[in-house]
XYZ file of C-alpha atoms in Angstrom:
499
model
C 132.961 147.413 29.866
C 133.770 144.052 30.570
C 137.270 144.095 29.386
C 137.958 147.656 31.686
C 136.391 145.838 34.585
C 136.594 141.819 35.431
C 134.173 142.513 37.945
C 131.460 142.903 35.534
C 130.372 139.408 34.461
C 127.485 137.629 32.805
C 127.310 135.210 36.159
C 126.138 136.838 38.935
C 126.626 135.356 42.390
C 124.096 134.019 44.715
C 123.017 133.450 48.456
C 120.801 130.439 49.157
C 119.649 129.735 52.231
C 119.157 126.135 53.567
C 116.753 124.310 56.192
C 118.091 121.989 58.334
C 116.331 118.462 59.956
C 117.421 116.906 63.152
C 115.732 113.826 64.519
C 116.030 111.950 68.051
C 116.383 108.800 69.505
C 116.368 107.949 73.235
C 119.347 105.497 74.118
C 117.905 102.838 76.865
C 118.911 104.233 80.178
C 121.533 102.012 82.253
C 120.981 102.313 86.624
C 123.737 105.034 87.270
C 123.209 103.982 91.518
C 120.319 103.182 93.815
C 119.395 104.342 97.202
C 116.920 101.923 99.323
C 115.357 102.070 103.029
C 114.047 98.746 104.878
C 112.193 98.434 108.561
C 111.309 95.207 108.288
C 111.364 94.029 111.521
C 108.058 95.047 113.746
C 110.281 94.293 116.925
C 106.474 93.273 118.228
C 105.836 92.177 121.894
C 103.556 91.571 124.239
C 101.501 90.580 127.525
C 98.631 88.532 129.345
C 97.729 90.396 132.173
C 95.010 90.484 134.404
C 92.163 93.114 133.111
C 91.480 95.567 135.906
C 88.860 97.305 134.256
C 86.503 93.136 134.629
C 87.884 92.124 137.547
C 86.701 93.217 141.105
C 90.213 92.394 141.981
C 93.598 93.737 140.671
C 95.747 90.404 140.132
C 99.222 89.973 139.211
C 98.387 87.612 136.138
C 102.392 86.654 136.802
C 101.889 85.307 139.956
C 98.547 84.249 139.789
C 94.829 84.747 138.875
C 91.458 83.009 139.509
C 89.224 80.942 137.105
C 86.523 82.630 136.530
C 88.374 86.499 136.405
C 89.674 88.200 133.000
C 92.621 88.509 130.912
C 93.454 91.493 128.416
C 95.609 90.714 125.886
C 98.038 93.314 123.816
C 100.580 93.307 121.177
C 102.646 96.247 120.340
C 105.273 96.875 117.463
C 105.602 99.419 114.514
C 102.263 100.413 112.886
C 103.581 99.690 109.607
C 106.620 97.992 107.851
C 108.555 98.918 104.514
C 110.972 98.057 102.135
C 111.874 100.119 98.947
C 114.913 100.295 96.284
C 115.048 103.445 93.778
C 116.864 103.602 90.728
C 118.523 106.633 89.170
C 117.792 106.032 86.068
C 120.213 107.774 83.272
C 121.001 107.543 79.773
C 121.429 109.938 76.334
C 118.961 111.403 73.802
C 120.742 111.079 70.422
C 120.158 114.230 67.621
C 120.840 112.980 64.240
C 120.699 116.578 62.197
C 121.100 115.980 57.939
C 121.401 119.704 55.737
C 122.032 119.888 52.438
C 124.225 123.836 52.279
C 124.081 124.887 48.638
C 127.157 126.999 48.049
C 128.143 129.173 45.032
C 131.712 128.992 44.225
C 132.846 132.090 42.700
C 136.620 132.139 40.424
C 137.916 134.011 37.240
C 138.868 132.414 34.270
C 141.547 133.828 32.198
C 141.096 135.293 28.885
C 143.954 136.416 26.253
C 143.597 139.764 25.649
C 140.720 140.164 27.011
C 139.729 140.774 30.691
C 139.517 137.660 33.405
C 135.745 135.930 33.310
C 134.125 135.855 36.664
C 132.900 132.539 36.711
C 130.202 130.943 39.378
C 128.898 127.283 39.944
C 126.667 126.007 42.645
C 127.845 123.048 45.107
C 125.406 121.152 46.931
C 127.319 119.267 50.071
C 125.519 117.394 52.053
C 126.005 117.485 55.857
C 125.105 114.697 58.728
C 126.236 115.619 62.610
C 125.014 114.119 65.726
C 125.251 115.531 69.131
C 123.455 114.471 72.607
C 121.100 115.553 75.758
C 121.326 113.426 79.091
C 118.174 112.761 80.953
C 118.119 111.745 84.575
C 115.740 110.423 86.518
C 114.722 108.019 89.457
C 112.041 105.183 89.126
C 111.224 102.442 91.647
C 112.866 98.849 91.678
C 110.892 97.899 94.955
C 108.471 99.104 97.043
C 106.267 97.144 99.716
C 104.353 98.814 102.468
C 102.873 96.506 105.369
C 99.882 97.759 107.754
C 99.343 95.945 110.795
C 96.093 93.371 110.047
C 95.941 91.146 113.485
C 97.649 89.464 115.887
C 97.516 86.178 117.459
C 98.081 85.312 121.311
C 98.460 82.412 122.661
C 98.017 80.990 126.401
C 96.430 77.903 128.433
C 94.651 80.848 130.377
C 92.759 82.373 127.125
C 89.591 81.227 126.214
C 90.373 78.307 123.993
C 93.945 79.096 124.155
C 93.960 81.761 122.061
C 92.448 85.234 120.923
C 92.681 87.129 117.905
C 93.097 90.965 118.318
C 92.250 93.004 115.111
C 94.125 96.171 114.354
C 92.262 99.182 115.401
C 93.846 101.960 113.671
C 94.138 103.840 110.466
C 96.883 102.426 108.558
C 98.887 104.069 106.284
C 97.907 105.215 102.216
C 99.921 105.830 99.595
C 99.452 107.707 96.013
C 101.616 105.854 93.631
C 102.265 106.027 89.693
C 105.192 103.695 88.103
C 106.365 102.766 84.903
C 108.837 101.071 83.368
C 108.604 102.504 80.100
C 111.080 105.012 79.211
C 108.658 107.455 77.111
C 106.867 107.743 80.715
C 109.605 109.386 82.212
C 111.591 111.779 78.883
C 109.908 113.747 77.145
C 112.799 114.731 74.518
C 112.437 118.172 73.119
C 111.990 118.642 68.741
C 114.978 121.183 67.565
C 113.652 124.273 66.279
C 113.915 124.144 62.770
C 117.229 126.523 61.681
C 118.373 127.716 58.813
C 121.911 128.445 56.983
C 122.668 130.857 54.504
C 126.069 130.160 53.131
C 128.355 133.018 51.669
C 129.240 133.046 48.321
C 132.726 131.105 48.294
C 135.122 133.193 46.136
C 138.665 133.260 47.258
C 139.573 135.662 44.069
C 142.045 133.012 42.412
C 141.454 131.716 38.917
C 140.688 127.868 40.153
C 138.005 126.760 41.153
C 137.537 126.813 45.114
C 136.111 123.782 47.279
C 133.068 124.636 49.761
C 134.196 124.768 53.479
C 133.540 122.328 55.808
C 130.942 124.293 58.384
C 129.532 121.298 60.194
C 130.484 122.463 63.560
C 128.845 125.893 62.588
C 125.863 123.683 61.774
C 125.684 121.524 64.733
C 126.396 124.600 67.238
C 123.276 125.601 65.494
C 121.661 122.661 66.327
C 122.261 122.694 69.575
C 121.802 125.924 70.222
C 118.326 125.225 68.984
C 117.441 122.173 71.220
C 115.922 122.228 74.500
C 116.946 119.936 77.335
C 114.472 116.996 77.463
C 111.775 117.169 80.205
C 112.151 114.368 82.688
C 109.862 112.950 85.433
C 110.202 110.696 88.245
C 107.936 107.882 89.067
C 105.611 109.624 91.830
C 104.921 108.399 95.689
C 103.133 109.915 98.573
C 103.089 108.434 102.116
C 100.456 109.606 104.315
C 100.265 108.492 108.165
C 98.366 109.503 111.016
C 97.314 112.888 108.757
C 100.601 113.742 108.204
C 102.037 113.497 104.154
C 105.521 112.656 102.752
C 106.226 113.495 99.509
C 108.742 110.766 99.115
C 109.330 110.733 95.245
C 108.199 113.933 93.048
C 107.079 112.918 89.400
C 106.653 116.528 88.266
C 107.751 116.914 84.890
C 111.211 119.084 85.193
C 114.185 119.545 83.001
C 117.263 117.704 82.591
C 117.441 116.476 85.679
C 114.708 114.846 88.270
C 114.932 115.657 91.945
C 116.533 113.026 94.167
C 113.705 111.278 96.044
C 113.294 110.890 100.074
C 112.839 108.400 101.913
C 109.647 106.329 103.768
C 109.379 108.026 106.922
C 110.475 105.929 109.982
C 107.316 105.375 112.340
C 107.591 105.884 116.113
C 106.511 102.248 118.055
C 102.926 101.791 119.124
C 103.184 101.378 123.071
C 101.924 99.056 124.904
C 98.434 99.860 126.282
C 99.621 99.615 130.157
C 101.886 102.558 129.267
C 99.549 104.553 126.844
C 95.767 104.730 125.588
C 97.076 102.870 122.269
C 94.570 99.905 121.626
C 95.735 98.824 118.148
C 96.270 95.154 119.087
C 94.284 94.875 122.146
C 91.555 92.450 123.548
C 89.858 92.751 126.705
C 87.476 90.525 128.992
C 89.026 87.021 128.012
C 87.576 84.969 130.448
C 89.548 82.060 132.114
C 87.869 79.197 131.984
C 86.202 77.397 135.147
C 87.152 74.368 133.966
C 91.070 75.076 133.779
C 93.144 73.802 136.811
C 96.100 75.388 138.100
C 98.679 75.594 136.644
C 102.062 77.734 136.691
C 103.727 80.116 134.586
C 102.387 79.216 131.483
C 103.909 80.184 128.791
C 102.634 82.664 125.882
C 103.358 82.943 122.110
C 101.930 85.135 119.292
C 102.240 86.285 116.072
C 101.895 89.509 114.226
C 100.385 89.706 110.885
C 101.306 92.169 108.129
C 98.782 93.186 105.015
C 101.228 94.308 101.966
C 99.519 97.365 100.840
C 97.800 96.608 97.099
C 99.821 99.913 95.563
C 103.701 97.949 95.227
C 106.606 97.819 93.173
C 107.849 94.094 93.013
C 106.209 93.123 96.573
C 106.571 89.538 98.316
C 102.961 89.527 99.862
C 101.785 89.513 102.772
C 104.233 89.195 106.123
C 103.674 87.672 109.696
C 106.408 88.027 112.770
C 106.919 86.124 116.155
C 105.795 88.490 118.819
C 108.370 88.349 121.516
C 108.187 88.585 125.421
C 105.085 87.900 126.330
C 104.833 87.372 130.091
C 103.772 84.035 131.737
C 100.359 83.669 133.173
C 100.132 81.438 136.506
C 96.354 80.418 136.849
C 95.587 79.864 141.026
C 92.281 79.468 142.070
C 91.654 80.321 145.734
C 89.355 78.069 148.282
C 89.789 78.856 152.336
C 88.533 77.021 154.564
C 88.272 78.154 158.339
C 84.807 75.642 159.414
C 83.433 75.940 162.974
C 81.231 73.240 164.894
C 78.899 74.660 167.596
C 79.317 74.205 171.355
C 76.538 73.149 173.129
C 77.986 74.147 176.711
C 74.538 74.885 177.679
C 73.416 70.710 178.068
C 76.981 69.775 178.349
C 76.561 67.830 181.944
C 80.248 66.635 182.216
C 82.018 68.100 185.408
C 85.180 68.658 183.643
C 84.547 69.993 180.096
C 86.751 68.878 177.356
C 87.722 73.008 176.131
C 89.398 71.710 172.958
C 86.177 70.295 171.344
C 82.707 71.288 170.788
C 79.917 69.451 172.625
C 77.451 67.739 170.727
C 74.416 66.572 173.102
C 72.235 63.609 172.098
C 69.425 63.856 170.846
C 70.070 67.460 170.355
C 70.730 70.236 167.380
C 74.196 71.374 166.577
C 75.133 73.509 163.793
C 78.213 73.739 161.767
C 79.411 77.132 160.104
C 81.489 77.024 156.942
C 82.762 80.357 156.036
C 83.960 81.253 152.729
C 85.853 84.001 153.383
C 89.522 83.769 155.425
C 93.243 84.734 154.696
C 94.971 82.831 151.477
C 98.507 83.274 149.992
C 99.334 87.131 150.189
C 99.353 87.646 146.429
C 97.670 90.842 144.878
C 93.967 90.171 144.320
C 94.106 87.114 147.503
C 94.676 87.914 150.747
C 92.330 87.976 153.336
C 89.003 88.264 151.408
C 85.557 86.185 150.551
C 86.159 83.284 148.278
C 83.050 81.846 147.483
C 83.213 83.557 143.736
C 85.434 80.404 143.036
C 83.638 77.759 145.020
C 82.148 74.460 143.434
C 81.113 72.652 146.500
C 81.240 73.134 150.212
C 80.737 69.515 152.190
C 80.942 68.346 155.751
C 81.171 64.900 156.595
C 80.047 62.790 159.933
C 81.677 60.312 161.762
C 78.261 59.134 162.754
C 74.678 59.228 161.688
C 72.707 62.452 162.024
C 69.437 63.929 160.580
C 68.785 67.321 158.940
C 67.337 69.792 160.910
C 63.715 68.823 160.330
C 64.680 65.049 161.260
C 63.048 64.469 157.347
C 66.149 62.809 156.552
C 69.113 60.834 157.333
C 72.376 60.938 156.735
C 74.466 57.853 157.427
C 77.758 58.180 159.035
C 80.851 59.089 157.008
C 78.923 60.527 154.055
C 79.684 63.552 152.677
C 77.113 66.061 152.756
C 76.754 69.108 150.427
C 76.464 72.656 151.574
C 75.033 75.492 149.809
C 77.710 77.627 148.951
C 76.219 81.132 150.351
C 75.324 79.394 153.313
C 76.833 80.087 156.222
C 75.393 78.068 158.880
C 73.836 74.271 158.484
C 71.384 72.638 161.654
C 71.720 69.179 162.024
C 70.054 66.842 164.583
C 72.467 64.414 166.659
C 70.201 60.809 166.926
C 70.358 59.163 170.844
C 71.828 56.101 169.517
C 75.349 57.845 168.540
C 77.798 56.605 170.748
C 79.336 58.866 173.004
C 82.743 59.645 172.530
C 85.383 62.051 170.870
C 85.120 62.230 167.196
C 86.424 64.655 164.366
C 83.818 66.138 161.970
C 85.436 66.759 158.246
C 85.041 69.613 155.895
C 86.064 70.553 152.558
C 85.873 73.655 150.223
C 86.180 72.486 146.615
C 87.578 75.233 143.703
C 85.690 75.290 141.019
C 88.302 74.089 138.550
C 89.190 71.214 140.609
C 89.558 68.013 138.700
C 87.896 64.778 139.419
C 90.981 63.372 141.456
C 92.419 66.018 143.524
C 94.761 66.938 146.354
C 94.247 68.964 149.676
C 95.829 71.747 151.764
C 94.882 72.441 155.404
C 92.601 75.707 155.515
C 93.919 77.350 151.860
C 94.887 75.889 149.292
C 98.314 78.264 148.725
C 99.808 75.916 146.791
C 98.431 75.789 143.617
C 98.877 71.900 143.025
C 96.340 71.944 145.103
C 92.358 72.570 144.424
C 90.637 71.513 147.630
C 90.697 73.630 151.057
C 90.035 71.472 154.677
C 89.482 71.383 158.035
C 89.013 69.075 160.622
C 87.220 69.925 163.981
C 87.348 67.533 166.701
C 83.818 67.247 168.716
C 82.683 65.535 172.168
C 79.834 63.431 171.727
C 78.391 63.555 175.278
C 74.660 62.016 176.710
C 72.800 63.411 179.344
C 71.037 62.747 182.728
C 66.842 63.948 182.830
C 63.953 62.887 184.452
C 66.148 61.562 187.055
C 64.923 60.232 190.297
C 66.231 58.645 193.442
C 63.959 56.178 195.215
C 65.963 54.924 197.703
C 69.489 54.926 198.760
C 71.550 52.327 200.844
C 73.009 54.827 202.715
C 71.661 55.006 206.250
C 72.682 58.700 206.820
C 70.406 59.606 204.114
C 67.383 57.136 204.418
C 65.355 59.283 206.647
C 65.424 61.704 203.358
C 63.649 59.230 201.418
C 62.206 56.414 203.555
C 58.791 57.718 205.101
């Protein structure tokens, strides 16, 4: 019975089990450091030199090159430029868990005479416990990628002054996906639901007890039921000259995101004297006719940059100085090495003047201006035929002569023009020129020579100069025909030629 045993009781003790609810918040992440790469300096150059592959001739565009030849112009520098900044991104996912544990307390009551009462009440407590997951993960603060777009050259040799060399190459690509919204990059994970069943709370007194405190129990629970968060990088890929760099991964992972790389550093374009790279390179720029000479002239250029449209934050487009660039000495050669014929054949005088050609009366002479002789000893001069950079070849008279033909006549100190391929001219000395010694004039005009210009003896070497000359000194002699003797006053010899 009851009375025999207190444990017998009308109230019989119960077990009830309880759900509990946890819900998340992501705390704003705060930069925990950054890690950044920059080549932002093409450390371009450059030269003007003198293109082999046009010319018949191989010049030393330093020291000097014709009118008339070709330039090739060439830039060199990194193929691309960059400039990023990545953030490691951090911060805490905040579980707010709420259960509400229904206990049973279990006591006896005291009776008199009569057996103790087990006696049971349920207790509802309501429990709210927070506890955190950390994310990590790296996005991008800046990114710019340059490819190489042109370059500009500038010289007083180029045609106009300047040329414009495109970039022949492949530039670099990128795959690229950024955000700057957190959900993009944690993924938090939902707590499994879990559930508590409480024991019956009877600490066999005959008061009341108070329900434990188990929210530690509760929020190990929790835990233990709550996956790290998946987190994910923003993602980059570089690819160059078929070769990829993963530089950022934005695989989903857990926890923790893997620290990204960095832009790979590209080895210099060479310049195309040293290698087969033509990325910035111009050939066949023909030097103007009209340009005189002029020395070391000076070169400048620039080197533009196209920002690549996939960015983080970019500044636009970029352009450098290229630095270096050789001077370019434009010399345009004229010789001059004329000849007057010697008539020694008709030449009557007893003592012949050997220091100057004979010119008969009423004779032909010729003169012979050669285009080809020695000039300054530069590569591409020498000793060599000239007449590529001839404009005009003249001789000039000291006194009146005819063409060939005797058609027409060419007053005295007139200058005469010469066809440039020709070698030798015929001219016709008239019977009135008065004999005597004279100096016939010649002169090889360069092509580029201006209207009021200066003269060196046989070669113009010195570049101020644009006119070749020589002067030939000539005997103008008469001579003795149809000569005869009638009489003579000599009487030794009259019996010759009196009857």
């Amino acid at each position: 019975t009851s009375a025999d045993n207190p444990e017998c009781d009308d109230d019989v003790p119960i077990e009830t089990p309880t759900t509990g609810i946890c819900a998340w918040t992501i705390d704003q992440p705060s930069i925990a450091t950054t890690q950044g790469k920059s080549l932002m300096n093409p450390e371009a150059s450059g030269h003007i030199l003198a293109d082999d592959h046009t010319n018949d001739r191989h010049f030393e565009a330093t020291k000097g090159i014709p009118t008339s030849e070709h330039l090739y112009a060439n830039t060199w520098g990194y193929p691309y430029l960059f400039n990023h900044t990545f953030n490691n991104q951090t911060g805490k996912i905040q579980y707010n868990c709420s259960m509400n544990v229904k206990y049973t307390l279990v006591w006896r009551e005291k009776r008199e005479g009569k057996a103790d009462k087990r006696r049971t009440e349920p207790k509802t407590v309501h429990y709210t416990f927070s506890f955190d997951r950390s994310y990590d993960y790296w996005d991008i603060g800046k990114l710019e990628i340059f490819a190489i777009q042109k370059a500009t050259m500038n010289n007083y040799a180029l045609p106009s002054g300047s040329v414009t060399l495109n970039a022949a190459y492949t530039p670099p690509t990128t795959l690229l996906e950024h955000s700057t919204q957190m959900n993009d990059h944690v993924k938090p994970a939902n707590t499994v639901t879990f559930t508590y069943t409480p024991p019956i709370v009877d600490k066999g007194g005959r008061s009341k007890p108070s329900p434990p405190n188990d929210e530690s129990k509760l929020r190990r629970m929790a835990e233990s039921n709550t996956k790290d968060p998946e987190v994910r990088n923003d993602n980059l890929q570089f690819s160059f000259n078929n070769k990829d760099a993963e530089v950022m991964n934005g695989e989903w992972v857990l926890n923790t995101a893997s620290t990204p790389k960095e832009i790979p550093v590209p080895s210099k374009i060479r310049s195309f004297k040293d290698s087969n790279e033509k990325v910035l390179y111009a050939e066949s720029q023909l030097i103007g006719s009209k340009l005189i000479n002029k020395a070391n002239t000076t070169a400048t250029g620039t080197i533009f940059y196209k920002m690549l449209e996939q960015h983080v934050n970019g500044s636009g487009d970029q352009n450098f100085p290229i630095t270096g660039i050789n001077t370019v000495t434009v010399h345009t050669p004229v010789v001059n090495y004329s000849l007057v014929s010697d008539d020694q054949k008709h030449n009557q005088k007893t003592t012949p003047d050997i220091y100057s050609s004979a010119l008969i009366l009423d004779r032909p002479f010729s003169v012979r201006i050669p285009t080809t002789g020695q000039h300054i000893t530069y590569p591409g001069y020498g000793n060599r035929d000239y007449a590529k950079y001839i404009r005009t070849k003249q001789v000039q008279f000291p006194f009146d002569v005819y063409n060939k033909e005797q058609t027409t006549f060419i007053p005295k100190n007139t200058w005469v023009d010469v066809p440039v391929t020709q070698l030798d001219t015929f001219f016709f000395l008239p019977v009135w020129v008065d004999e005597g010694k004279y100096q016939i004039l010649f002169r090889t005009i360069a092509e580029n020579a201006p209207s009021s210009f200066t003269v060196q003896h046989n070669a113009n070497v010195t570049l101020d100069n644009h006119v070749a000359v020589e002067s030939v000194p000539v005997d103008v002699i008469g001579r003795v025909y149809d000569f005869h003797i009638t009489d003579i006053a000599d009487y030794s010899w009259q019996i010759v030629f009196r009857p």
